[in-house]
Amino acid sequence: MTEARQNAGMKPYIVVWMGLILIVAIEVWLTYQHLPAGRLLASLLVLAFIGAALGAMYFMHLRYERASLSWSLIPYLIFALVMMDHVWPDAFRLMHQRLSAP
Amino acid sequence: MGESAMTMGIRPGALTEPSPYGIQSKKLAIWLFIIADAATFGAVLFAYGYLRVANPNWTRPFEFWPTIANGIAMTVALLTSSLAMMGAVQSAQAGRKSPSLRWLGMTIALGLVFVLLLVREWSAMIGAGWRLSQNPQGGSVLFGATFFGITGLHLLHVICGVVAIAVIAIGFDRNRLDAGHVETTALYWHFLTLVQMFVFPLVYLMNVR
């Protein structure tokens, strides 16, 4: 696996780096398009996850490792992040109540 | 295998079995740390999201100049440092020590650029009256707490990363450490870049005026 990476040289990493720079540029451009906040947040999150996936697959070499490594690590992180989602109903409740500051 | 291990029921050869993942134990260890740390950053970003949604008078103070431009420069610096780190790993694995050390030096320099840019950002905000519990624009005071908290946690990680890379570079130069150590440190550094891919849009761009 290491040999395969070395044969490829720096070229794939430079391409990924350019892709990540492009993602940042698109994010900034989207921010100034005056989209509704929810749509802007969704767009930025999708782009951030694409960037993170590119970085993990190529810079962090998950693409070149055995699939068992990804299957052993990623589901735990997803599970932890999904479990954190229980806060949103309360956040939206407070938003709709529009409580004023004491 | 020692007699005590045999009597404890460990089968012969168990300690020399190859990794089921085909990687060195230090690499697996840093992956476990990264997953745990990703959950930590996930938790602080979720807390920020909760506070942002729940506070009707949330402040959106950032202008393109200087804050967003500064954020873009910080993100590009970290992304480029990750590319430099790739050069260091490739050179180390190919047994080319001098180029690897030069790439590591470039990674450290770009990491320091990130630190200086963030410190400059903090100085400007503190000069404008922002504190952990003060909002000079009159909105929710939690903006300062979340901004300084999240960027501060990331800053601390980057400073630790710069120190770690410097230590690894010195060890690699003196032949005390090998290419595996460079690659393991690179995994941690790339993780910090990926964190910035979330911090920049969520904490900076979502707070543009």
PDB file of C-alpha atoms in Angstrom:
ATOM      1  CA  MET A   1       0.000   0.000   0.000  1.00  0.00           C
ATOM      2  CA  THR A   2       2.833   2.361   0.888  1.00  0.00           C
ATOM      3  CA  GLU A   3       4.545   1.463  -2.390  1.00  0.00           C
ATOM      4  CA  ALA A   4       1.395   2.255  -4.354  1.00  0.00           C
ATOM      5  CA  ARG A   5       1.206   5.650  -2.658  1.00  0.00           C
ATOM      6  CA  GLN A   6       4.839   6.425  -3.360  1.00  0.00           C
ATOM      7  CA  ASN A   7       4.476   5.513  -7.017  1.00  0.00           C
ATOM      8  CA  ALA A   8       1.640   7.997  -7.333  1.00  0.00           C
ATOM      9  CA  GLY A   9       3.931  10.782  -6.030  1.00  0.00           C
ATOM     10  CA  MET A  10       2.540  14.128  -4.881  1.00  0.00           C
ATOM     11  CA  LYS A  11       0.173  14.622  -7.821  1.00  0.00           C
ATOM     12  CA  PRO A  12      -3.016  13.159  -6.233  1.00  0.00           C
ATOM     13  CA  TYR A  13      -2.402  15.166  -3.069  1.00  0.00           C
ATOM     14  CA  ILE A  14      -1.968  18.401  -5.027  1.00  0.00           C
ATOM     15  CA  VAL A  15      -5.250  17.672  -6.849  1.00  0.00           C
ATOM     16  CA  VAL A  16      -7.019  17.055  -3.503  1.00  0.00           C
ATOM     17  CA  TRP A  17      -5.463  20.238  -2.063  1.00  0.00           C
ATOM     18  CA  MET A  18      -6.791  22.233  -5.025  1.00  0.00           C
ATOM     19  CA  GLY A  19     -10.205  20.620  -4.532  1.00  0.00           C
ATOM     20  CA  LEU A  20     -10.225  21.647  -0.861  1.00  0.00           C
ATOM     21  CA  ILE A  21      -9.224  25.222  -1.760  1.00  0.00           C
ATOM     22  CA  LEU A  22     -12.070  25.242  -4.300  1.00  0.00           C
ATOM     23  CA  ILE A  23     -14.502  24.082  -1.607  1.00  0.00           C
ATOM     24  CA  VAL A  24     -13.434  26.980   0.635  1.00  0.00           C
ATOM     25  CA  ALA A  25     -13.901  29.411  -2.267  1.00  0.00           C
ATOM     26  CA  ILE A  26     -17.408  28.053  -2.973  1.00  0.00           C
ATOM     27  CA  GLU A  27     -18.283  28.355   0.728  1.00  0.00           C
ATOM     28  CA  VAL A  28     -17.269  32.028   0.785  1.00  0.00           C
ATOM     29  CA  TRP A  29     -19.151  32.700  -2.458  1.00  0.00           C
ATOM     30  CA  LEU A  30     -22.302  31.017  -1.106  1.00  0.00           C
ATOM     31  CA  THR A  31     -22.114  33.077   2.078  1.00  0.00           C
ATOM     32  CA  TYR A  32     -22.511  36.311   0.123  1.00  0.00           C
ATOM     33  CA  GLN A  33     -25.426  35.051  -2.004  1.00  0.00           C
ATOM     34  CA  HIS A  34     -27.874  36.043   0.783  1.00  0.00           C
ATOM     35  CA  LEU A  35     -29.414  32.577   1.050  1.00  0.00           C
ATOM     36  CA  PRO A  36     -31.860  31.794   3.884  1.00  0.00           C
ATOM     37  CA  ALA A  37     -29.894  30.767   6.991  1.00  0.00           C
ATOM     38  CA  GLY A  38     -31.116  27.145   6.921  1.00  0.00           C
ATOM     39  CA  ARG A  39     -30.202  26.684   3.277  1.00  0.00           C
ATOM     40  CA  LEU A  40     -26.810  28.313   3.746  1.00  0.00           C
ATOM     41  CA  LEU A  41     -26.091  26.086   6.766  1.00  0.00           C
ATOM     42  CA  ALA A  42     -27.086  22.944   4.843  1.00  0.00           C
ATOM     43  CA  SER A  43     -24.923  23.931   1.860  1.00  0.00           C
ATOM     44  CA  LEU A  44     -21.905  24.730   4.042  1.00  0.00           C
ATOM     45  CA  LEU A  45     -22.271  21.477   5.979  1.00  0.00           C
ATOM     46  CA  VAL A  46     -22.466  19.387   2.794  1.00  0.00           C
ATOM     47  CA  LEU A  47     -19.332  21.086   1.449  1.00  0.00           C
ATOM     48  CA  ALA A  48     -17.533  20.673   4.796  1.00  0.00           C
ATOM     49  CA  PHE A  49     -18.333  16.950   4.870  1.00  0.00           C
ATOM     50  CA  ILE A  50     -17.133  16.540   1.264  1.00  0.00           C
ATOM     51  CA  GLY A  51     -13.900  18.322   2.216  1.00  0.00           C
ATOM     52  CA  ALA A  52     -13.480  16.187   5.344  1.00  0.00           C
ATOM     53  CA  ALA A  53     -14.104  12.983   3.361  1.00  0.00           C
ATOM     54  CA  LEU A  54     -11.522  14.012   0.735  1.00  0.00           C
ATOM     55  CA  GLY A  55      -8.994  14.825   3.457  1.00  0.00           C
ATOM     56  CA  ALA A  56      -9.604  11.580   5.359  1.00  0.00           C
ATOM     57  CA  MET A  57      -9.497   9.409   2.228  1.00  0.00           C
ATOM     58  CA  TYR A  58      -6.383  10.906   0.628  1.00  0.00           C
ATOM     59  CA  PHE A  59      -4.365  12.963   3.136  1.00  0.00           C
ATOM     60  CA  MET A  60      -5.054  10.518   5.981  1.00  0.00           C
ATOM     61  CA  HIS A  61      -4.731   7.518   3.657  1.00  0.00           C
ATOM     62  CA  LEU A  62      -7.982   5.800   4.641  1.00  0.00           C
ATOM     63  CA  ARG A  63      -8.428   5.005   0.930  1.00  0.00           C
ATOM     64  CA  TYR A  64      -5.222   2.974   0.993  1.00  0.00           C
ATOM     65  CA  GLU A  65      -5.828   1.166   4.300  1.00  0.00           C
ATOM     66  CA  ARG A  66      -7.830  -1.988   4.837  1.00  0.00           C
ATOM     67  CA  ALA A  67     -11.573  -1.416   4.882  1.00  0.00           C
ATOM     68  CA  SER A  68     -11.680  -2.985   8.356  1.00  0.00           C
ATOM     69  CA  LEU A  69      -9.976   0.139   9.757  1.00  0.00           C
ATOM     70  CA  SER A  70     -12.691   2.459   8.441  1.00  0.00           C
ATOM     71  CA  TRP A  71     -15.446   0.074   9.529  1.00  0.00           C
ATOM     72  CA  SER A  72     -13.959  -0.105  13.019  1.00  0.00           C
ATOM     73  CA  LEU A  73     -13.587   3.669  13.494  1.00  0.00           C
ATOM     74  CA  ILE A  74     -16.103   5.704  11.504  1.00  0.00           C
ATOM     75  CA  PRO A  75     -19.368   4.110  12.775  1.00  0.00           C
ATOM     76  CA  TYR A  76     -18.396   4.989  16.368  1.00  0.00           C
ATOM     77  CA  LEU A  77     -17.909   8.643  15.446  1.00  0.00           C
ATOM     78  CA  ILE A  78     -21.185   8.757  13.528  1.00  0.00           C
ATOM     79  CA  PHE A  79     -22.977   7.126  16.462  1.00  0.00           C
ATOM     80  CA  ALA A  80     -21.519   9.685  18.893  1.00  0.00           C
ATOM     81  CA  LEU A  81     -22.500  12.596  16.639  1.00  0.00           C
ATOM     82  CA  VAL A  82     -26.014  11.234  16.117  1.00  0.00           C
ATOM     83  CA  MET A  83     -26.453  10.857  19.874  1.00  0.00           C
ATOM     84  CA  MET A  84     -25.655  14.564  20.277  1.00  0.00           C
ATOM     85  CA  ASP A  85     -28.648  15.481  18.109  1.00  0.00           C
ATOM     86  CA  HIS A  86     -31.043  15.180  21.033  1.00  0.00           C
ATOM     87  CA  VAL A  87     -30.389  18.860  21.858  1.00  0.00           C
ATOM     88  CA  TRP A  88     -32.186  20.267  18.803  1.00  0.00           C
ATOM     89  CA  PRO A  89     -35.815  19.939  19.940  1.00  0.00           C
ATOM     90  CA  ASP A  90     -35.002  22.006  23.018  1.00  0.00           C
ATOM     91  CA  ALA A  91     -33.078  24.583  20.973  1.00  0.00           C
ATOM     92  CA  PHE A  92     -35.998  24.997  18.561  1.00  0.00           C
ATOM     93  CA  ARG A  93     -38.457  25.182  21.493  1.00  0.00           C
ATOM     94  CA  LEU A  94     -36.475  28.097  22.930  1.00  0.00           C
ATOM     95  CA  MET A  95     -36.219  29.730  19.516  1.00  0.00           C
ATOM     96  CA  HIS A  96     -39.990  29.632  19.034  1.00  0.00           C
ATOM     97  CA  GLN A  97     -40.628  30.870  22.559  1.00  0.00           C
ATOM     98  CA  ARG A  98     -38.350  33.853  21.837  1.00  0.00           C
ATOM     99  CA  LEU A  99     -37.409  34.189  25.484  1.00  0.00           C
ATOM    100  CA  SER A 100     -36.049  37.616  26.288  1.00  0.00           C
ATOM    101  CA  ALA A 101     -32.816  37.993  28.200  1.00  0.00           C
ATOM    102  CA  PRO A 102     -33.268  38.423  31.981  1.00  0.00           C
TER     103      PRO A 102
ATOM    104  CA  MET B   1       6.676 -16.415  25.916  1.00  0.00           C
ATOM    105  CA  GLY B   2       7.173 -16.409  29.658  1.00  0.00           C
ATOM    106  CA  GLU B   3       5.888 -19.070  31.996  1.00  0.00           C
ATOM    107  CA  SER B   4       3.490 -16.640  33.640  1.00  0.00           C
ATOM    108  CA  ALA B   5       1.837 -15.892  30.283  1.00  0.00           C
ATOM    109  CA  MET B   6       1.476 -19.595  29.552  1.00  0.00           C
ATOM    110  CA  THR B   7      -0.164 -20.210  32.891  1.00  0.00           C
ATOM    111  CA  MET B   8      -2.543 -17.278  32.276  1.00  0.00           C
ATOM    112  CA  GLY B   9      -3.925 -19.059  29.226  1.00  0.00           C
ATOM    113  CA  ILE B  10      -2.405 -16.863  26.492  1.00  0.00           C
ATOM    114  CA  ARG B  11      -1.790 -19.036  23.471  1.00  0.00           C
ATOM    115  CA  PRO B  12       1.755 -19.174  22.051  1.00  0.00           C
ATOM    116  CA  GLY B  13       2.359 -16.620  19.307  1.00  0.00           C
ATOM    117  CA  ALA B  14      -0.513 -14.369  20.356  1.00  0.00           C
ATOM    118  CA  LEU B  15       1.852 -11.502  21.126  1.00  0.00           C
ATOM    119  CA  THR B  16       3.431 -11.626  17.665  1.00  0.00           C
ATOM    120  CA  GLU B  17       0.240 -11.866  15.614  1.00  0.00           C
ATOM    121  CA  PRO B  18      -0.017  -9.299  12.802  1.00  0.00           C
ATOM    122  CA  SER B  19      -2.439  -6.416  13.252  1.00  0.00           C
ATOM    123  CA  PRO B  20      -5.906  -7.157  11.837  1.00  0.00           C
ATOM    124  CA  TYR B  21      -5.762  -3.699  10.272  1.00  0.00           C
ATOM    125  CA  GLY B  22      -2.309  -4.164   8.722  1.00  0.00           C
ATOM    126  CA  ILE B  23      -0.922  -1.060  10.415  1.00  0.00           C
ATOM    127  CA  GLN B  24       1.517  -0.312  13.218  1.00  0.00           C
ATOM    128  CA  SER B  25       0.093  -0.071  16.727  1.00  0.00           C
ATOM    129  CA  LYS B  26       1.068   3.615  17.010  1.00  0.00           C
ATOM    130  CA  LYS B  27      -0.938   4.371  13.894  1.00  0.00           C
ATOM    131  CA  LEU B  28      -3.984   2.593  15.300  1.00  0.00           C
ATOM    132  CA  ALA B  29      -3.507   4.488  18.579  1.00  0.00           C
ATOM    133  CA  ILE B  30      -3.471   7.890  16.842  1.00  0.00           C
ATOM    134  CA  TRP B  31      -6.591   6.895  14.879  1.00  0.00           C
ATOM    135  CA  LEU B  32      -8.388   6.070  18.132  1.00  0.00           C
ATOM    136  CA  PHE B  33      -7.276   9.427  19.552  1.00  0.00           C
ATOM    137  CA  ILE B  34      -8.469  11.227  16.411  1.00  0.00           C
ATOM    138  CA  ILE B  35     -11.921   9.630  16.602  1.00  0.00           C
ATOM    139  CA  ALA B  36     -12.209  10.612  20.278  1.00  0.00           C
ATOM    140  CA  ASP B  37     -11.002  14.146  19.529  1.00  0.00           C
ATOM    141  CA  ALA B  38     -13.409  14.425  16.596  1.00  0.00           C
ATOM    142  CA  ALA B  39     -16.232  13.636  19.034  1.00  0.00           C
ATOM    143  CA  THR B  40     -14.885  16.400  21.319  1.00  0.00           C
ATOM    144  CA  PHE B  41     -14.934  18.979  18.521  1.00  0.00           C
ATOM    145  CA  GLY B  42     -18.322  17.633  17.460  1.00  0.00           C
ATOM    146  CA  ALA B  43     -19.612  18.244  20.983  1.00  0.00           C
ATOM    147  CA  VAL B  44     -18.399  21.867  21.129  1.00  0.00           C
ATOM    148  CA  LEU B  45     -19.802  22.583  17.668  1.00  0.00           C
ATOM    149  CA  PHE B  46     -23.145  21.044  18.680  1.00  0.00           C
ATOM    150  CA  ALA B  47     -23.134  23.202  21.825  1.00  0.00           C
ATOM    151  CA  TYR B  48     -22.447  26.256  19.661  1.00  0.00           C
ATOM    152  CA  GLY B  49     -25.302  25.259  17.338  1.00  0.00           C
ATOM    153  CA  TYR B  50     -27.659  24.813  20.280  1.00  0.00           C
ATOM    154  CA  LEU B  51     -26.797  28.220  21.755  1.00  0.00           C
ATOM    155  CA  ARG B  52     -27.047  29.884  18.364  1.00  0.00           C
ATOM    156  CA  VAL B  53     -30.501  28.457  17.604  1.00  0.00           C
ATOM    157  CA  ALA B  54     -31.834  29.047  21.119  1.00  0.00           C
ATOM    158  CA  ASN B  55     -30.721  32.707  21.335  1.00  0.00           C
ATOM    159  CA  PRO B  56     -32.962  35.059  19.357  1.00  0.00           C
ATOM    160  CA  ASN B  57     -30.536  37.983  19.673  1.00  0.00           C
ATOM    161  CA  TRP B  58     -27.468  36.199  18.322  1.00  0.00           C
ATOM    162  CA  THR B  59     -24.837  38.595  17.005  1.00  0.00           C
ATOM    163  CA  ARG B  60     -23.423  38.269  13.475  1.00  0.00           C
ATOM    164  CA  PRO B  61     -20.468  40.653  13.672  1.00  0.00           C
ATOM    165  CA  PHE B  62     -18.058  39.550  10.937  1.00  0.00           C
ATOM    166  CA  GLU B  63     -17.251  41.684   7.898  1.00  0.00           C
ATOM    167  CA  PHE B  64     -15.357  40.332   4.887  1.00  0.00           C
ATOM    168  CA  TRP B  65     -12.449  42.571   5.791  1.00  0.00           C
ATOM    169  CA  PRO B  66     -10.624  41.813   8.010  1.00  0.00           C
ATOM    170  CA  THR B  67     -12.253  38.799   9.689  1.00  0.00           C
ATOM    171  CA  ILE B  68     -13.382  36.588   6.801  1.00  0.00           C
ATOM    172  CA  ALA B  69     -10.254  37.406   4.768  1.00  0.00           C
ATOM    173  CA  ASN B  70      -8.217  36.446   7.837  1.00  0.00           C
ATOM    174  CA  GLY B  71     -10.219  33.205   8.159  1.00  0.00           C
ATOM    175  CA  ILE B  72      -9.599  32.364   4.494  1.00  0.00           C
ATOM    176  CA  ALA B  73      -5.863  32.949   4.979  1.00  0.00           C
ATOM    177  CA  MET B  74      -5.876  30.721   8.088  1.00  0.00           C
ATOM    178  CA  THR B  75      -7.704  27.933   6.255  1.00  0.00           C
ATOM    179  CA  VAL B  76      -5.415  28.109   3.205  1.00  0.00           C
ATOM    180  CA  ALA B  77      -2.358  28.083   5.498  1.00  0.00           C
ATOM    181  CA  LEU B  78      -3.550  24.901   7.236  1.00  0.00           C
ATOM    182  CA  LEU B  79      -4.536  23.206   3.963  1.00  0.00           C
ATOM    183  CA  THR B  80      -1.128  24.024   2.487  1.00  0.00           C
ATOM    184  CA  SER B  81       0.610  22.788   5.630  1.00  0.00           C
ATOM    185  CA  SER B  82      -1.193  19.458   5.174  1.00  0.00           C
ATOM    186  CA  LEU B  83       0.176  19.269   1.628  1.00  0.00           C
ATOM    187  CA  ALA B  84       3.664  20.006   2.984  1.00  0.00           C
ATOM    188  CA  MET B  85       3.160  17.247   5.562  1.00  0.00           C
ATOM    189  CA  MET B  86       2.327  14.837   2.729  1.00  0.00           C
ATOM    190  CA  GLY B  87       5.649  15.768   1.145  1.00  0.00           C
ATOM    191  CA  ALA B  88       7.390  15.012   4.447  1.00  0.00           C
ATOM    192  CA  VAL B  89       5.702  11.593   4.746  1.00  0.00           C
ATOM    193  CA  GLN B  90       6.459  10.632   1.136  1.00  0.00           C
ATOM    194  CA  SER B  91      10.102  11.677   1.443  1.00  0.00           C
ATOM    195  CA  ALA B  92      10.513   9.894   4.796  1.00  0.00           C
ATOM    196  CA  GLN B  93       9.008   6.679   3.436  1.00  0.00           C
ATOM    197  CA  ALA B  94      11.346   6.880   0.434  1.00  0.00           C
ATOM    198  CA  GLY B  95      14.326   7.226   2.801  1.00  0.00           C
ATOM    199  CA  ARG B  96      15.103  10.830   1.748  1.00  0.00           C
ATOM    200  CA  LYS B  97      15.822  12.482   5.054  1.00  0.00           C
ATOM    201  CA  SER B  98      16.822  16.014   4.008  1.00  0.00           C
ATOM    202  CA  PRO B  99      13.741  16.698   1.839  1.00  0.00           C
ATOM    203  CA  SER B 100      11.546  15.232   4.561  1.00  0.00           C
ATOM    204  CA  LEU B 101      13.037  17.588   7.143  1.00  0.00           C
ATOM    205  CA  ARG B 102      12.551  20.559   4.788  1.00  0.00           C
ATOM    206  CA  TRP B 103       8.868  19.616   4.323  1.00  0.00           C
ATOM    207  CA  LEU B 104       8.472  19.268   8.089  1.00  0.00           C
ATOM    208  CA  GLY B 105      10.020  22.725   8.516  1.00  0.00           C
ATOM    209  CA  MET B 106       7.556  24.151   6.009  1.00  0.00           C
ATOM    210  CA  THR B 107       4.673  22.488   7.859  1.00  0.00           C
ATOM    211  CA  ILE B 108       5.809  24.047  11.140  1.00  0.00           C
ATOM    212  CA  ALA B 109       6.158  27.465   9.473  1.00  0.00           C
ATOM    213  CA  LEU B 110       2.637  27.301   8.027  1.00  0.00           C
ATOM    214  CA  GLY B 111       1.280  26.118  11.372  1.00  0.00           C
ATOM    215  CA  LEU B 112       2.873  29.159  13.001  1.00  0.00           C
ATOM    216  CA  VAL B 113       1.309  31.383  10.324  1.00  0.00           C
ATOM    217  CA  PHE B 114      -2.078  29.959  11.332  1.00  0.00           C
ATOM    218  CA  VAL B 115      -1.347  30.646  15.011  1.00  0.00           C
ATOM    219  CA  LEU B 116      -0.236  34.233  14.321  1.00  0.00           C
ATOM    220  CA  LEU B 117      -3.298  34.960  12.175  1.00  0.00           C
ATOM    221  CA  LEU B 118      -5.656  33.645  14.846  1.00  0.00           C
ATOM    222  CA  VAL B 119      -3.862  35.561  17.601  1.00  0.00           C
ATOM    223  CA  ARG B 120      -4.142  38.704  15.451  1.00  0.00           C
ATOM    224  CA  GLU B 121      -7.867  38.028  15.065  1.00  0.00           C
ATOM    225  CA  TRP B 122      -8.274  37.563  18.807  1.00  0.00           C
ATOM    226  CA  SER B 123      -6.311  40.770  19.535  1.00  0.00           C
ATOM    227  CA  ALA B 124      -8.536  42.783  17.210  1.00  0.00           C
ATOM    228  CA  MET B 125     -11.694  41.346  18.799  1.00  0.00           C
ATOM    229  CA  ILE B 126     -10.464  41.871  22.361  1.00  0.00           C
ATOM    230  CA  GLY B 127      -9.479  45.426  21.377  1.00  0.00           C
ATOM    231  CA  ALA B 128     -13.049  45.953  20.134  1.00  0.00           C
ATOM    232  CA  GLY B 129     -14.419  44.910  23.522  1.00  0.00           C
ATOM    233  CA  TRP B 130     -15.200  41.221  22.956  1.00  0.00           C
ATOM    234  CA  ARG B 131     -14.705  38.975  25.969  1.00  0.00           C
ATOM    235  CA  LEU B 132     -15.830  35.489  27.014  1.00  0.00           C
ATOM    236  CA  SER B 133     -18.859  37.103  28.649  1.00  0.00           C
ATOM    237  CA  GLN B 134     -19.064  40.505  26.961  1.00  0.00           C
ATOM    238  CA  ASN B 135     -20.609  41.523  23.679  1.00  0.00           C
ATOM    239  CA  PRO B 136     -19.806  45.123  22.671  1.00  0.00           C
ATOM    240  CA  GLN B 137     -22.572  45.042  20.040  1.00  0.00           C
ATOM    241  CA  GLY B 138     -25.301  44.400  22.595  1.00  0.00           C
ATOM    242  CA  GLY B 139     -26.464  40.941  21.487  1.00  0.00           C
ATOM    243  CA  SER B 140     -26.066  37.605  23.227  1.00  0.00           C
ATOM    244  CA  VAL B 141     -22.948  37.467  25.407  1.00  0.00           C
ATOM    245  CA  LEU B 142     -22.558  33.815  24.442  1.00  0.00           C
ATOM    246  CA  PHE B 143     -21.065  34.732  21.081  1.00  0.00           C
ATOM    247  CA  GLY B 144     -17.709  35.567  22.663  1.00  0.00           C
ATOM    248  CA  ALA B 145     -17.761  32.420  24.801  1.00  0.00           C
ATOM    249  CA  THR B 146     -18.408  30.140  21.826  1.00  0.00           C
ATOM    250  CA  PHE B 147     -16.050  31.935  19.425  1.00  0.00           C
ATOM    251  CA  PHE B 148     -13.101  32.080  21.817  1.00  0.00           C
ATOM    252  CA  GLY B 149     -13.890  28.587  23.143  1.00  0.00           C
ATOM    253  CA  ILE B 150     -14.015  26.818  19.793  1.00  0.00           C
ATOM    254  CA  THR B 151     -11.167  28.686  18.117  1.00  0.00           C
ATOM    255  CA  GLY B 152      -9.146  28.465  21.343  1.00  0.00           C
ATOM    256  CA  LEU B 153      -9.544  24.687  21.507  1.00  0.00           C
ATOM    257  CA  HIS B 154      -8.436  24.439  17.895  1.00  0.00           C
ATOM    258  CA  LEU B 155      -5.539  26.856  18.494  1.00  0.00           C
ATOM    259  CA  LEU B 156      -4.348  24.731  21.425  1.00  0.00           C
ATOM    260  CA  HIS B 157      -4.398  21.634  19.205  1.00  0.00           C
ATOM    261  CA  VAL B 158      -2.425  23.412  16.457  1.00  0.00           C
ATOM    262  CA  ILE B 159       0.212  24.629  18.933  1.00  0.00           C
ATOM    263  CA  CYS B 160       0.547  21.076  20.292  1.00  0.00           C
ATOM    264  CA  GLY B 161       0.820  19.832  16.694  1.00  0.00           C
ATOM    265  CA  VAL B 162       3.613  22.292  15.888  1.00  0.00           C
ATOM    266  CA  VAL B 163       5.524  21.177  18.992  1.00  0.00           C
ATOM    267  CA  ALA B 164       4.934  17.490  18.131  1.00  0.00           C
ATOM    268  CA  ILE B 165       6.192  17.963  14.562  1.00  0.00           C
ATOM    269  CA  ALA B 166       9.297  19.770  15.845  1.00  0.00           C
ATOM    270  CA  VAL B 167      10.014  16.921  18.292  1.00  0.00           C
ATOM    271  CA  ILE B 168       9.460  14.298  15.572  1.00  0.00           C
ATOM    272  CA  ALA B 169      11.690  16.217  13.137  1.00  0.00           C
ATOM    273  CA  ILE B 170      14.533  16.345  15.655  1.00  0.00           C
ATOM    274  CA  GLY B 171      14.170  12.620  16.439  1.00  0.00           C
ATOM    275  CA  PHE B 172      13.978  11.744  12.755  1.00  0.00           C
ATOM    276  CA  ASP B 173      17.084  13.819  12.042  1.00  0.00           C
ATOM    277  CA  ARG B 174      18.999  11.977  14.775  1.00  0.00           C
ATOM    278  CA  ASN B 175      17.782   8.549  13.550  1.00  0.00           C
ATOM    279  CA  ARG B 176      15.932   7.918  16.801  1.00  0.00           C
ATOM    280  CA  LEU B 177      12.552   7.989  15.032  1.00  0.00           C
ATOM    281  CA  ASP B 178      11.501   6.530  11.694  1.00  0.00           C
ATOM    282  CA  ALA B 179       9.089   7.245   8.834  1.00  0.00           C
ATOM    283  CA  GLY B 180       6.270   5.585  10.798  1.00  0.00           C
ATOM    284  CA  HIS B 181       6.520   8.310  13.429  1.00  0.00           C
ATOM    285  CA  VAL B 182       6.369  11.006  10.737  1.00  0.00           C
ATOM    286  CA  GLU B 183       3.266   9.395   9.230  1.00  0.00           C
ATOM    287  CA  THR B 184       1.577   9.044  12.625  1.00  0.00           C
ATOM    288  CA  THR B 185       2.163  12.730  13.404  1.00  0.00           C
ATOM    289  CA  ALA B 186       0.918  13.606   9.931  1.00  0.00           C
ATOM    290  CA  LEU B 187      -2.415  11.901  10.688  1.00  0.00           C
ATOM    291  CA  TYR B 188      -2.891  14.173  13.687  1.00  0.00           C
ATOM    292  CA  TRP B 189      -1.943  17.255  11.652  1.00  0.00           C
ATOM    293  CA  HIS B 190      -4.352  16.404   8.828  1.00  0.00           C
ATOM    294  CA  PHE B 191      -7.097  15.970  11.409  1.00  0.00           C
ATOM    295  CA  LEU B 192      -6.543  19.579  12.524  1.00  0.00           C
ATOM    296  CA  THR B 193      -6.953  20.694   8.923  1.00  0.00           C
ATOM    297  CA  LEU B 194     -10.228  18.780   8.695  1.00  0.00           C
ATOM    298  CA  VAL B 195     -11.449  20.465  11.894  1.00  0.00           C
ATOM    299  CA  GLN B 196     -10.758  23.844  10.264  1.00  0.00           C
ATOM    300  CA  MET B 197     -12.944  22.715   7.334  1.00  0.00           C
ATOM    301  CA  PHE B 198     -15.855  22.783   9.828  1.00  0.00           C
ATOM    302  CA  VAL B 199     -14.808  25.675  12.073  1.00  0.00           C
ATOM    303  CA  PHE B 200     -14.384  28.146   9.207  1.00  0.00           C
ATOM    304  CA  PRO B 201     -17.877  27.767   7.668  1.00  0.00           C
ATOM    305  CA  LEU B 202     -19.770  27.255  10.931  1.00  0.00           C
ATOM    306  CA  VAL B 203     -18.074  29.786  13.192  1.00  0.00           C
ATOM    307  CA  TYR B 204     -16.903  32.396  10.679  1.00  0.00           C
ATOM    308  CA  LEU B 205     -19.118  32.279   7.572  1.00  0.00           C
ATOM    309  CA  MET B 206     -22.377  31.669   9.458  1.00  0.00           C
ATOM    310  CA  ASN B 207     -21.678  34.842  11.451  1.00  0.00           C
ATOM    311  CA  VAL B 208     -21.182  37.188   8.523  1.00  0.00           C
ATOM    312  CA  ARG B 209     -23.119  40.412   8.939  1.00  0.00           C
TER     313      ARG B 209
END
